[in-house]
Each structure stands twice: as C-alpha cells, then as structure tokens.
CSV table of C-alpha atoms and ligand atoms in Angstrom, one decimal:
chain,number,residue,atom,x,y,z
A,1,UNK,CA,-11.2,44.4,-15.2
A,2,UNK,CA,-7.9,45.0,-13.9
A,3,UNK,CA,-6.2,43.5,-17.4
A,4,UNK,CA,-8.7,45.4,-19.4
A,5,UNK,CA,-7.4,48.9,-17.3
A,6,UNK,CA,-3.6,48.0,-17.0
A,7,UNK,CA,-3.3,46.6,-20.0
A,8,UNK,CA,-1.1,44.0,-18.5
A,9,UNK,CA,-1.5,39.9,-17.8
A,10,UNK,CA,-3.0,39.3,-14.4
A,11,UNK,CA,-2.7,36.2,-13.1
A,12,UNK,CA,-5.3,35.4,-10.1
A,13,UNK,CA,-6.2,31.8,-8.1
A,14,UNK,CA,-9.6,30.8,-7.4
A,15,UNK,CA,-10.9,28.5,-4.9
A,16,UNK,CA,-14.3,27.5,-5.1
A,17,UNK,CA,-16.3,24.8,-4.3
A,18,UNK,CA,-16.6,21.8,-6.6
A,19,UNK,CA,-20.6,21.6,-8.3
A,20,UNK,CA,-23.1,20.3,-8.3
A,21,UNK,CA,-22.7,18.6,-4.9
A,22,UNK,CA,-20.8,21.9,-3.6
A,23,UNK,CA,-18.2,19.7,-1.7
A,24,UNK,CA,-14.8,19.5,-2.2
A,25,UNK,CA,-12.4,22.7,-3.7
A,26,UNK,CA,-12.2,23.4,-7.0
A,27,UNK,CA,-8.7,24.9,-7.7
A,28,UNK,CA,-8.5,27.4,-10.9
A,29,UNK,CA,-5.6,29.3,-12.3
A,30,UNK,CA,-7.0,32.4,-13.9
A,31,UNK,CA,-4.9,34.3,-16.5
A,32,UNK,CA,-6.4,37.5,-18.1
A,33,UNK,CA,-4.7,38.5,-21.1
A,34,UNK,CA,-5.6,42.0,-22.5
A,35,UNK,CA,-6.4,41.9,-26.3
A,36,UNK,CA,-7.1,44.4,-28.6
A,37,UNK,CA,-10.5,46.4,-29.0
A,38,UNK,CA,-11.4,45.9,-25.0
A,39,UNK,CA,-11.6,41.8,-25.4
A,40,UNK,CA,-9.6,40.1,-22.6
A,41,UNK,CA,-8.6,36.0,-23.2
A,42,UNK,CA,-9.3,34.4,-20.0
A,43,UNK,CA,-7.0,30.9,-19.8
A,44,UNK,CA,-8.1,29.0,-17.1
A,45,UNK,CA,-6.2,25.9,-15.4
A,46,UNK,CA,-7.6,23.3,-13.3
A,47,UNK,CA,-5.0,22.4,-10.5
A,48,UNK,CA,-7.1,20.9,-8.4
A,49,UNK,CA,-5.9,17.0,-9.2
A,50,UNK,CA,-2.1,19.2,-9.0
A,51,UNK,CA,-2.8,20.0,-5.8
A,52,UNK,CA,-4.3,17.1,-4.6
A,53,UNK,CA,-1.0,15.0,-5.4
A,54,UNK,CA,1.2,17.9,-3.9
A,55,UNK,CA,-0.1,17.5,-0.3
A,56,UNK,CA,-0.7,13.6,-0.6
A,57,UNK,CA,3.2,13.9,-1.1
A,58,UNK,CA,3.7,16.3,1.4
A,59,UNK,CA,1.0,14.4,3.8
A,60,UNK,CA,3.4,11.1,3.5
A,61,UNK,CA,6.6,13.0,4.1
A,62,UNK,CA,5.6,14.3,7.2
A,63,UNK,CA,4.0,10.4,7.9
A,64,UNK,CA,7.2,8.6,7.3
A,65,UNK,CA,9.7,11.5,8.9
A,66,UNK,CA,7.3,11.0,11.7
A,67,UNK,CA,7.4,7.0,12.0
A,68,UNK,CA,11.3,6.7,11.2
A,69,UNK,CA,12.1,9.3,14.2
A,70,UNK,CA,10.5,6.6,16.7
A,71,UNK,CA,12.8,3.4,16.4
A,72,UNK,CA,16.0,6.0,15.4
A,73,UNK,CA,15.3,7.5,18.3
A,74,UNK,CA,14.7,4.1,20.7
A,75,UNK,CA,18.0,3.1,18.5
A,76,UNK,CA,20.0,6.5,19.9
A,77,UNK,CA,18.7,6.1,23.8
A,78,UNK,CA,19.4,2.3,23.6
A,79,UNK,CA,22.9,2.6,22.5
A,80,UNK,CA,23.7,5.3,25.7
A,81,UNK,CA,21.9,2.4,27.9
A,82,UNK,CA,24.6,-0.3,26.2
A,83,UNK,CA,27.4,2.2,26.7
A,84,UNK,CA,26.5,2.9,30.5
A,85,UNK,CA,26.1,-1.0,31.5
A,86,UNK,CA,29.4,-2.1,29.4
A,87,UNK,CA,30.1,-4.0,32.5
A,88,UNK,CA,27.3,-5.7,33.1
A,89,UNK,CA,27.4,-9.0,30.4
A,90,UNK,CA,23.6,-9.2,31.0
A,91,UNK,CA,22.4,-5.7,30.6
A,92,UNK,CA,24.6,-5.6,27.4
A,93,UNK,CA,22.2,-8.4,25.7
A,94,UNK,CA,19.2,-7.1,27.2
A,95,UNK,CA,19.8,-3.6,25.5
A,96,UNK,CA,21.0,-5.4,22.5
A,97,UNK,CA,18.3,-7.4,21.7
A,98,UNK,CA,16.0,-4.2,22.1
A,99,UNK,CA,18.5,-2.4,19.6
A,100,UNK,CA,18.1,-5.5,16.9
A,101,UNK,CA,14.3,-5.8,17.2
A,102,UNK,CA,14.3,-1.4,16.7
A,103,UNK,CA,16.7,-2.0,13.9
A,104,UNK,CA,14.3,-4.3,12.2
A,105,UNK,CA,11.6,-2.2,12.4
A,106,UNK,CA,13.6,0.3,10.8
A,107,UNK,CA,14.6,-1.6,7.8
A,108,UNK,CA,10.9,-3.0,7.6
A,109,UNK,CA,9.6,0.6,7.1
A,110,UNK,CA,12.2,1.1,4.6
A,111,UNK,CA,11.6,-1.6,2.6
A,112,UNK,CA,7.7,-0.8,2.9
A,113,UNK,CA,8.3,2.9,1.5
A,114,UNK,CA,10.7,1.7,-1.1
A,115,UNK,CA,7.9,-0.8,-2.4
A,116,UNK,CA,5.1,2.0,-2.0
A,117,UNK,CA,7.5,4.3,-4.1
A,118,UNK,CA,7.8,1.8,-6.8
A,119,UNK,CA,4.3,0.9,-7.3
A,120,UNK,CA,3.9,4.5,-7.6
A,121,UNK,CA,6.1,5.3,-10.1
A,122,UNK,CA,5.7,6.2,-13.6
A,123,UNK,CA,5.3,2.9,-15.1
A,124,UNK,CA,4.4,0.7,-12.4
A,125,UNK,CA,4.2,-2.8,-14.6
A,126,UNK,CA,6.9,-2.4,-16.6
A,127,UNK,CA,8.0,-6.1,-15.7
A,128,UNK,CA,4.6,-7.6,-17.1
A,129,UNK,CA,4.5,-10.5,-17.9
A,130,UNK,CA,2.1,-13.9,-17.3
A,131,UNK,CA,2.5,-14.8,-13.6
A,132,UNK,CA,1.1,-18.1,-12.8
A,133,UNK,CA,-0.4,-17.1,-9.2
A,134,UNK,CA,-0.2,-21.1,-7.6
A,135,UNK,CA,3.5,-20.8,-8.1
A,136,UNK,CA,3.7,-17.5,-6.4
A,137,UNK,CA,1.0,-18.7,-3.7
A,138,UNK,CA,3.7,-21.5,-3.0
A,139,UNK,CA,6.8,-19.4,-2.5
A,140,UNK,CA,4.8,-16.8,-0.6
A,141,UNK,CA,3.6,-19.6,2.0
A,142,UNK,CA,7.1,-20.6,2.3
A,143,UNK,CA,7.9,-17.2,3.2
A,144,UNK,CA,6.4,-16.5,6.0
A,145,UNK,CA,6.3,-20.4,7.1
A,146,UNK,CA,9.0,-19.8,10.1
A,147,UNK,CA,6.3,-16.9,11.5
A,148,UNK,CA,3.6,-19.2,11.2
A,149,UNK,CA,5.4,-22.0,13.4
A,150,UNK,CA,7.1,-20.1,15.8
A,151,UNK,CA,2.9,-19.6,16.6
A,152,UNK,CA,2.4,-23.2,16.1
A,153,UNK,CA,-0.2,-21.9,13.3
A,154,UNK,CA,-1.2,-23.9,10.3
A,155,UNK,CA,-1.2,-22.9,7.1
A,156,UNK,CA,-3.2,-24.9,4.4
A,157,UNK,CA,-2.6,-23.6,0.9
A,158,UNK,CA,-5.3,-24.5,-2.0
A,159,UNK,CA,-4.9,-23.8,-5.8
A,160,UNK,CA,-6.2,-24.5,-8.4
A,161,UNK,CA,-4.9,-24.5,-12.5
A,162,UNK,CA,-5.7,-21.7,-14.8
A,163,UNK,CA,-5.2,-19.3,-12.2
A,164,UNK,CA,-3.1,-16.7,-14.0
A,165,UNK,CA,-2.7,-13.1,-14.3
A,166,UNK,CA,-0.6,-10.4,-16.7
A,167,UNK,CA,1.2,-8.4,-14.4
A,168,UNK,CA,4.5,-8.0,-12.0
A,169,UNK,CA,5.6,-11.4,-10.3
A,170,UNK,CA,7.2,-9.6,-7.4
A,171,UNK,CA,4.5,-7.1,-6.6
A,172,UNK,CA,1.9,-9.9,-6.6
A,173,UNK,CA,4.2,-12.3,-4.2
A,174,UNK,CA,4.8,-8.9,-2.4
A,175,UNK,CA,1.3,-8.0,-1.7
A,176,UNK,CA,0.4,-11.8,-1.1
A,177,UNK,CA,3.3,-11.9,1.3
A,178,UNK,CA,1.8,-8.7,3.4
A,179,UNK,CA,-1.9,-10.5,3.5
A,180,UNK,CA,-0.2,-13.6,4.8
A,181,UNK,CA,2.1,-12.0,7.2
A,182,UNK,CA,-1.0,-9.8,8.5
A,183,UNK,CA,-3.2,-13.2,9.2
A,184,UNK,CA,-0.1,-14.3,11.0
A,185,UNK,CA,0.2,-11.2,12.9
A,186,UNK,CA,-3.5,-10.7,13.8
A,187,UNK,CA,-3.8,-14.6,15.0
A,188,UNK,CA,-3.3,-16.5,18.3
A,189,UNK,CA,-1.4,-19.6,18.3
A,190,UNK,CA,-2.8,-23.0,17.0
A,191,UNK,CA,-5.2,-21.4,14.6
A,192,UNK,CA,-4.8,-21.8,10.8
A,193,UNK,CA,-4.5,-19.6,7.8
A,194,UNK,CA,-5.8,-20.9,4.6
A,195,UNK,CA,-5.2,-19.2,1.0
A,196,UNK,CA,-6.9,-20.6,-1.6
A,197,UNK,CA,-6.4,-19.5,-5.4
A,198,UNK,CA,-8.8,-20.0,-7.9
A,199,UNK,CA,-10.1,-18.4,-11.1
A,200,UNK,CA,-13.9,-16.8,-11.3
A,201,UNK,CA,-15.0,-16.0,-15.0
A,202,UNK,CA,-12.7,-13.2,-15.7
A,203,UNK,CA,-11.2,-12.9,-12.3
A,204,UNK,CA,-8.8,-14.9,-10.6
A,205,UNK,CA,-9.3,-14.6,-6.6
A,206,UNK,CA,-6.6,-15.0,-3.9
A,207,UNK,CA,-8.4,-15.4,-0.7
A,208,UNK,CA,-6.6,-15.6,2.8
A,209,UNK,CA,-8.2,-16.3,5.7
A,210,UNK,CA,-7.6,-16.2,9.4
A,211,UNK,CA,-9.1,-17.1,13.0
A,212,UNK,CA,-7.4,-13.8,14.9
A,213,UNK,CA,-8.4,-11.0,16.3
A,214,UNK,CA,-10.4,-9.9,13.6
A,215,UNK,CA,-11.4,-6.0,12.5
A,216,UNK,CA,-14.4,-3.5,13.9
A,217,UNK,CA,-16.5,-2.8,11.2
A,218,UNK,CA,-15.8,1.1,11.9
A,219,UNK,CA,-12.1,0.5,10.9
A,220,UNK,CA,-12.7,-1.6,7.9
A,221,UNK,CA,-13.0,1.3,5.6
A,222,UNK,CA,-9.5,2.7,7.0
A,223,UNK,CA,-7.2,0.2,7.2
A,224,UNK,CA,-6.3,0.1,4.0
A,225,UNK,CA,-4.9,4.0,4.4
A,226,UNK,CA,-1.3,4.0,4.4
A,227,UNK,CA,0.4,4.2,8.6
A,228,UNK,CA,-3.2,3.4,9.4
A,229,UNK,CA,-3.2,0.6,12.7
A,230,UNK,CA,-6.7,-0.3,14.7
A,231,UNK,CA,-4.7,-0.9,17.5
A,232,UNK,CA,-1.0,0.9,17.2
A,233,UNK,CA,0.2,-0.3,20.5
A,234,UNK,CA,-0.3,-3.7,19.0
A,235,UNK,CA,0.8,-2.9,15.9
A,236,UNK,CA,4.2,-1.8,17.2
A,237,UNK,CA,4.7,-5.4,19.4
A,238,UNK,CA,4.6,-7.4,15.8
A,239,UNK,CA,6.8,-5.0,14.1
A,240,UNK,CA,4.1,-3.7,11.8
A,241,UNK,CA,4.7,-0.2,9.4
A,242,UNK,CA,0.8,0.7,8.8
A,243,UNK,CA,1.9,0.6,4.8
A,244,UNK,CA,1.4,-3.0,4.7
A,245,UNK,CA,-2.2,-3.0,2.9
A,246,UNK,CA,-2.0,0.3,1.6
A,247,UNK,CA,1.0,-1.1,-0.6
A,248,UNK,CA,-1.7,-5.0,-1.3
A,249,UNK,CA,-4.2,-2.4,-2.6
A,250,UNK,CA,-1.8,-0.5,-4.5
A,251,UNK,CA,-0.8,-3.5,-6.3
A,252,UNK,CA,-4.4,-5.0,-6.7
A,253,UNK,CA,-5.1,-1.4,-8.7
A,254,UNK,CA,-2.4,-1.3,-10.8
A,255,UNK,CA,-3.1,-4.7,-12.3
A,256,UNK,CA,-6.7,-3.6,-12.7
A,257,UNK,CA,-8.0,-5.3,-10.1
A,258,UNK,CA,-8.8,-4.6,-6.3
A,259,UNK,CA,-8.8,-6.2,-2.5
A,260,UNK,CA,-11.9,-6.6,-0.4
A,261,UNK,CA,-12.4,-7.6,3.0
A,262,UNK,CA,-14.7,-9.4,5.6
A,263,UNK,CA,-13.9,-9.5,9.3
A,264,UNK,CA,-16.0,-9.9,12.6
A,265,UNK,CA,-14.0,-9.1,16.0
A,266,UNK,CA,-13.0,-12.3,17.4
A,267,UNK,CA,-14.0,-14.4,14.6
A,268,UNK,CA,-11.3,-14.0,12.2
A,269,UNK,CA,-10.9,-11.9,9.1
A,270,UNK,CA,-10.7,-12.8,4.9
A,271,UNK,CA,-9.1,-10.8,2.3
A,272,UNK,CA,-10.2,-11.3,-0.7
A,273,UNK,CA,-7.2,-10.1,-3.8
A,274,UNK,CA,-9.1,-9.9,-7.2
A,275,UNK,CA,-6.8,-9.7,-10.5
A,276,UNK,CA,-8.0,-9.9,-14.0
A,277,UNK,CA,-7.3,-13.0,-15.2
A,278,UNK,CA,-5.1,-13.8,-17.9
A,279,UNK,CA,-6.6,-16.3,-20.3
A,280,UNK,CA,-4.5,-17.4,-23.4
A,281,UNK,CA,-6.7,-17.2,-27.1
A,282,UNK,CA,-6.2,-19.5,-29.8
A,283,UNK,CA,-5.1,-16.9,-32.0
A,284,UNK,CA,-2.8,-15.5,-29.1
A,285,UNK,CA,0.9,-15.6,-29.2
A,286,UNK,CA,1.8,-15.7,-25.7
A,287,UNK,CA,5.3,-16.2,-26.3
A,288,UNK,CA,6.2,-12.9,-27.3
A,289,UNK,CA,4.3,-11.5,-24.5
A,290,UNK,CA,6.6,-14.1,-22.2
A,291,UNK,CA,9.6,-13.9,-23.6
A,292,UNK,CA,9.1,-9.5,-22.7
A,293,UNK,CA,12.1,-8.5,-20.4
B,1,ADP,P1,0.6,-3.2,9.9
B,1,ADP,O1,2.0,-3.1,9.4
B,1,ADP,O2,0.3,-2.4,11.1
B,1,ADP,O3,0.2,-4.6,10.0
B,1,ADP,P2,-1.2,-3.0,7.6
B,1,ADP,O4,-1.3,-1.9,6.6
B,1,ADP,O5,-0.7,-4.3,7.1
B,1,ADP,O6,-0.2,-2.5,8.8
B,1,ADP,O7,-2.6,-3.2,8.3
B,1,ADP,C1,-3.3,-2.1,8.9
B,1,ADP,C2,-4.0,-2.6,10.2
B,1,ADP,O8,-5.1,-3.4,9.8
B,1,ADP,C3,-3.1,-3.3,11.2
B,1,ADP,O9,-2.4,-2.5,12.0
B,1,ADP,C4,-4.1,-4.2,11.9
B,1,ADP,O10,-4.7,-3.4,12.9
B,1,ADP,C5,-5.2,-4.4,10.9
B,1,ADP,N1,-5.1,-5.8,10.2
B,1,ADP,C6,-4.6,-6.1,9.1
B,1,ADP,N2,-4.7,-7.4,8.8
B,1,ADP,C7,-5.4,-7.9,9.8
B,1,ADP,C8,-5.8,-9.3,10.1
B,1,ADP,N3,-5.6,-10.3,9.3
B,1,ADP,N4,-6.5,-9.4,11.3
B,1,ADP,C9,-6.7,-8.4,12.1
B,1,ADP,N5,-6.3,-7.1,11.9
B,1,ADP,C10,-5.6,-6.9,10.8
C-alpha cells in the first residue's frame, strides 16, 4: 500500500513464525516495487538460514572472548604474585608452575578454535585423499600414550584391514586424538581404553571405549555443543576447552559420516566415529585420486 501511494521502493522485514509446526522464526526481506497501472512486484528474501549463521558467529565470539579472559587473566594475577615473592626461590616455582599449566590451557583453546575454524571453512576437504584409518589409529594411540601412563592406563588398540576412508588425514587423526584424550581424561587410573577399527558394509567404525566416570543420560544430547562440560570444575583440572567433541562431530559430518555415543555413570562410556568407507572398484583408478595434492 504504501509503494502503491508513494510510488517509491519500500523495503520492510517480517518475522513470523515458521509453518506448519508454528515454531521457530521465519525471517523475510520484503521489497515492494511500484509498477505501472497500480501492480506492485513484491521480492521476497528468506534470511532466516542468514541470520541463523550471523548469531552462531556472534554466539561463539562472545564464547571464546569469554573462555580466553579466564587463563589471561589467572596468567596477569600470577605474574604480580611471581613479581611480589622474587625472593622467595620456592614461591617463585610455585607461581610458575601455575603460570605454565594457564599457559597451556591457553594455547589448547587456541589450537581448538583454530581447528574448529578450519573445519568450517569454505572447503573443508580440500586435502582428500584415501586415509588408511589403522595407520592413523596407530599414530593417534602413540599420541596420547605418555597421558595414558602417567595414569598407569592401558590402551589396547585393534584394527582390522580394509578399513579406509576418502577424506582429510589430519582431521581424522585430530578428531581420533580428542576421543582418545577424552577416555583418558574421563578415567581413573589402571583402567584401559580400547579402540577398535573395523569396516561395517559401507561404514568403517572407530570405536573407543573407556571405564571412567561416564556421562548422565541428560547431558548426552549436549556434549557435543561446542564450550559444553558436564562438570566444568572438572573440566578445567584436565585442561579441557569444551570444543573438543564439537570439533570430532564436525569432522565425522564433513566426511559424511557422524559420531554416536553410549555411556552409563560409573560404568564407562563408548564413542562410536562412523565414516563412509572407501572401497576401491575394479574399474577405479585410485591413483589419480592418491596422487591429489
Ligand atoms: P573438554 O575439553 O571439556 O573435554 P569436550 O568437548 O571434549 O570438552 O567434551 C565435553 C564434555 O563431555 C567434557 O567436559 C566431559 O564432561 C564430557 N566427556 C567427554 N568425553 C568423556 C568421556 N570419555 N567420559 C566422560 N565424560 C566425557
């Protein structure tokens, strides 16, 4: 109406909610455009998916401004501490050691966004390429190795052949890495932590499994949210982020595949990684998929 009587482009937004459930918002760009003879073009844009991504990135901003102002701020009150006991050699290490274990929070949340940012990116697998999983399976176990025996807990690593998948070699050992440091995490001493790999029709499966603490079924849903913790206070004694899953489903997606879980408090807890399976063809030339950069 007001086009039609101006004469002039109007340009309204409309909020309203999303049919047929009627939950959720439905965000619409309305442009009137007057026409000739009393007809008005109505262009409408949806922005809802727009707007969506806009306050996911704002949302995550706020979450990592929020987490990186903790440790820089134990780093600033540790270093007056270090200043005002110079002369006391004992006070000085104490403070220190509080400053390096800070520190490596620090760089443990920056790594963790700098991995989130990539698998978000524009292309996330541009690296593809066939990743035989056992292989990565080995060098993730020998990863996190020293955290398992300064816990005195085993880990037993099975896999079997014909487990590969098409995809990015250091995402997957990434997001193997994270489960495998979590089971650690989450675990008292002289348990184990198995991971087994093995292909399932089209699927290969990574499963790692754990005696610890395990989950509440009320947070199962959840802790795959990124800066999500069940218990923070705990979470900030091992040094964890809250990005570690979100960045294991993340990668589990983007290869077109996904992560479950099964846990019971007390019991222990399995993740379950699920990637489609790369199977060579006769006819396939696999070589010039290999030999990609
Ligand atoms: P964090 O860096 O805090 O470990 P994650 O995203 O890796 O963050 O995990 C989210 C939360 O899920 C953890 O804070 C922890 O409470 C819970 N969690 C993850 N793995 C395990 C596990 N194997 N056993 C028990 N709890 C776990």
């Amino acid at each position: 109406m007001a086009a039609r009587a101006s004469g002039e482009t109007t340009v309204t937004s409309v909020s309203i909610l999303r049919p047929p459930l009627r939950t959720g918002d439905w965000d619409l760009r309305v442009r009137a455009i007057p026409l000739d003879f009393d007809w008005v073009l109505l262009v409408i844009d949806d922005l809802s998916e727009e707007n969506r991504v806009a306050a996911v990135r704002r949302d995550f901003i706020a979450n990592v401004s929020h987490e990186l102002k903790t440790p820089v701020g134990a780093v600033a009150l540790l270093s007056e501490a270090l200043v005002a006991a110079r002369d006391d050699p004992k006070a000085v290490s104490h403070f220190a050691e509080k400053m390096q274990i800070e520190t490596e929070r620090l760089s443990n949340l920056i790594q963790d966004v700098i991995d989130l940012g990539r698998l978000q990116g524009e292309d996330p697998l541009e690296n593809a390429r066939v990743v035989p999983l056992p292989e990565i399976a080995d060098s993730a176990v020998e990863f996190v190795r020293g955290a398992a025996d300064a816990k005195n807990i085993t880990l037993a690593l099975s896999a079997a052949p014909d487990s590969d998948v098409f995809g990015e070699r250091d995402q997957i050992e990434t997001a193997m890495r994270n489960v495998l440091a979590n089971a650690i995490a989450y675990s008292s001493p002289h348990t184990q932590v198995a991971i087994s790999v093995r292909p399932n029709g089209a699927i290969v499966e990574i499963t790692v499994r754990d005696q610890g603490i395990g989950i509440p079924e009320t947070e199962l849903d959840r802790i795959f949210e990124r800066f999500y913790r069940v218990d923070a206070a705990r979470s900030r004694v091992t040094g964890g982020t809250g990005l570690g899953l979100s960045i294991v489903r993340n990668v589990c997606r983007n290869h077109g595949g996904d992560v479950q879980v099964w846990s019971a408090p007390g019991e222990g807890s399995t993740f379950t990684l699920q990637l489609p399976r790369y199977q060579k063809s006769s006819q396939d030339n696999s070589s010039s998929i290999e030999e990609k950069p």
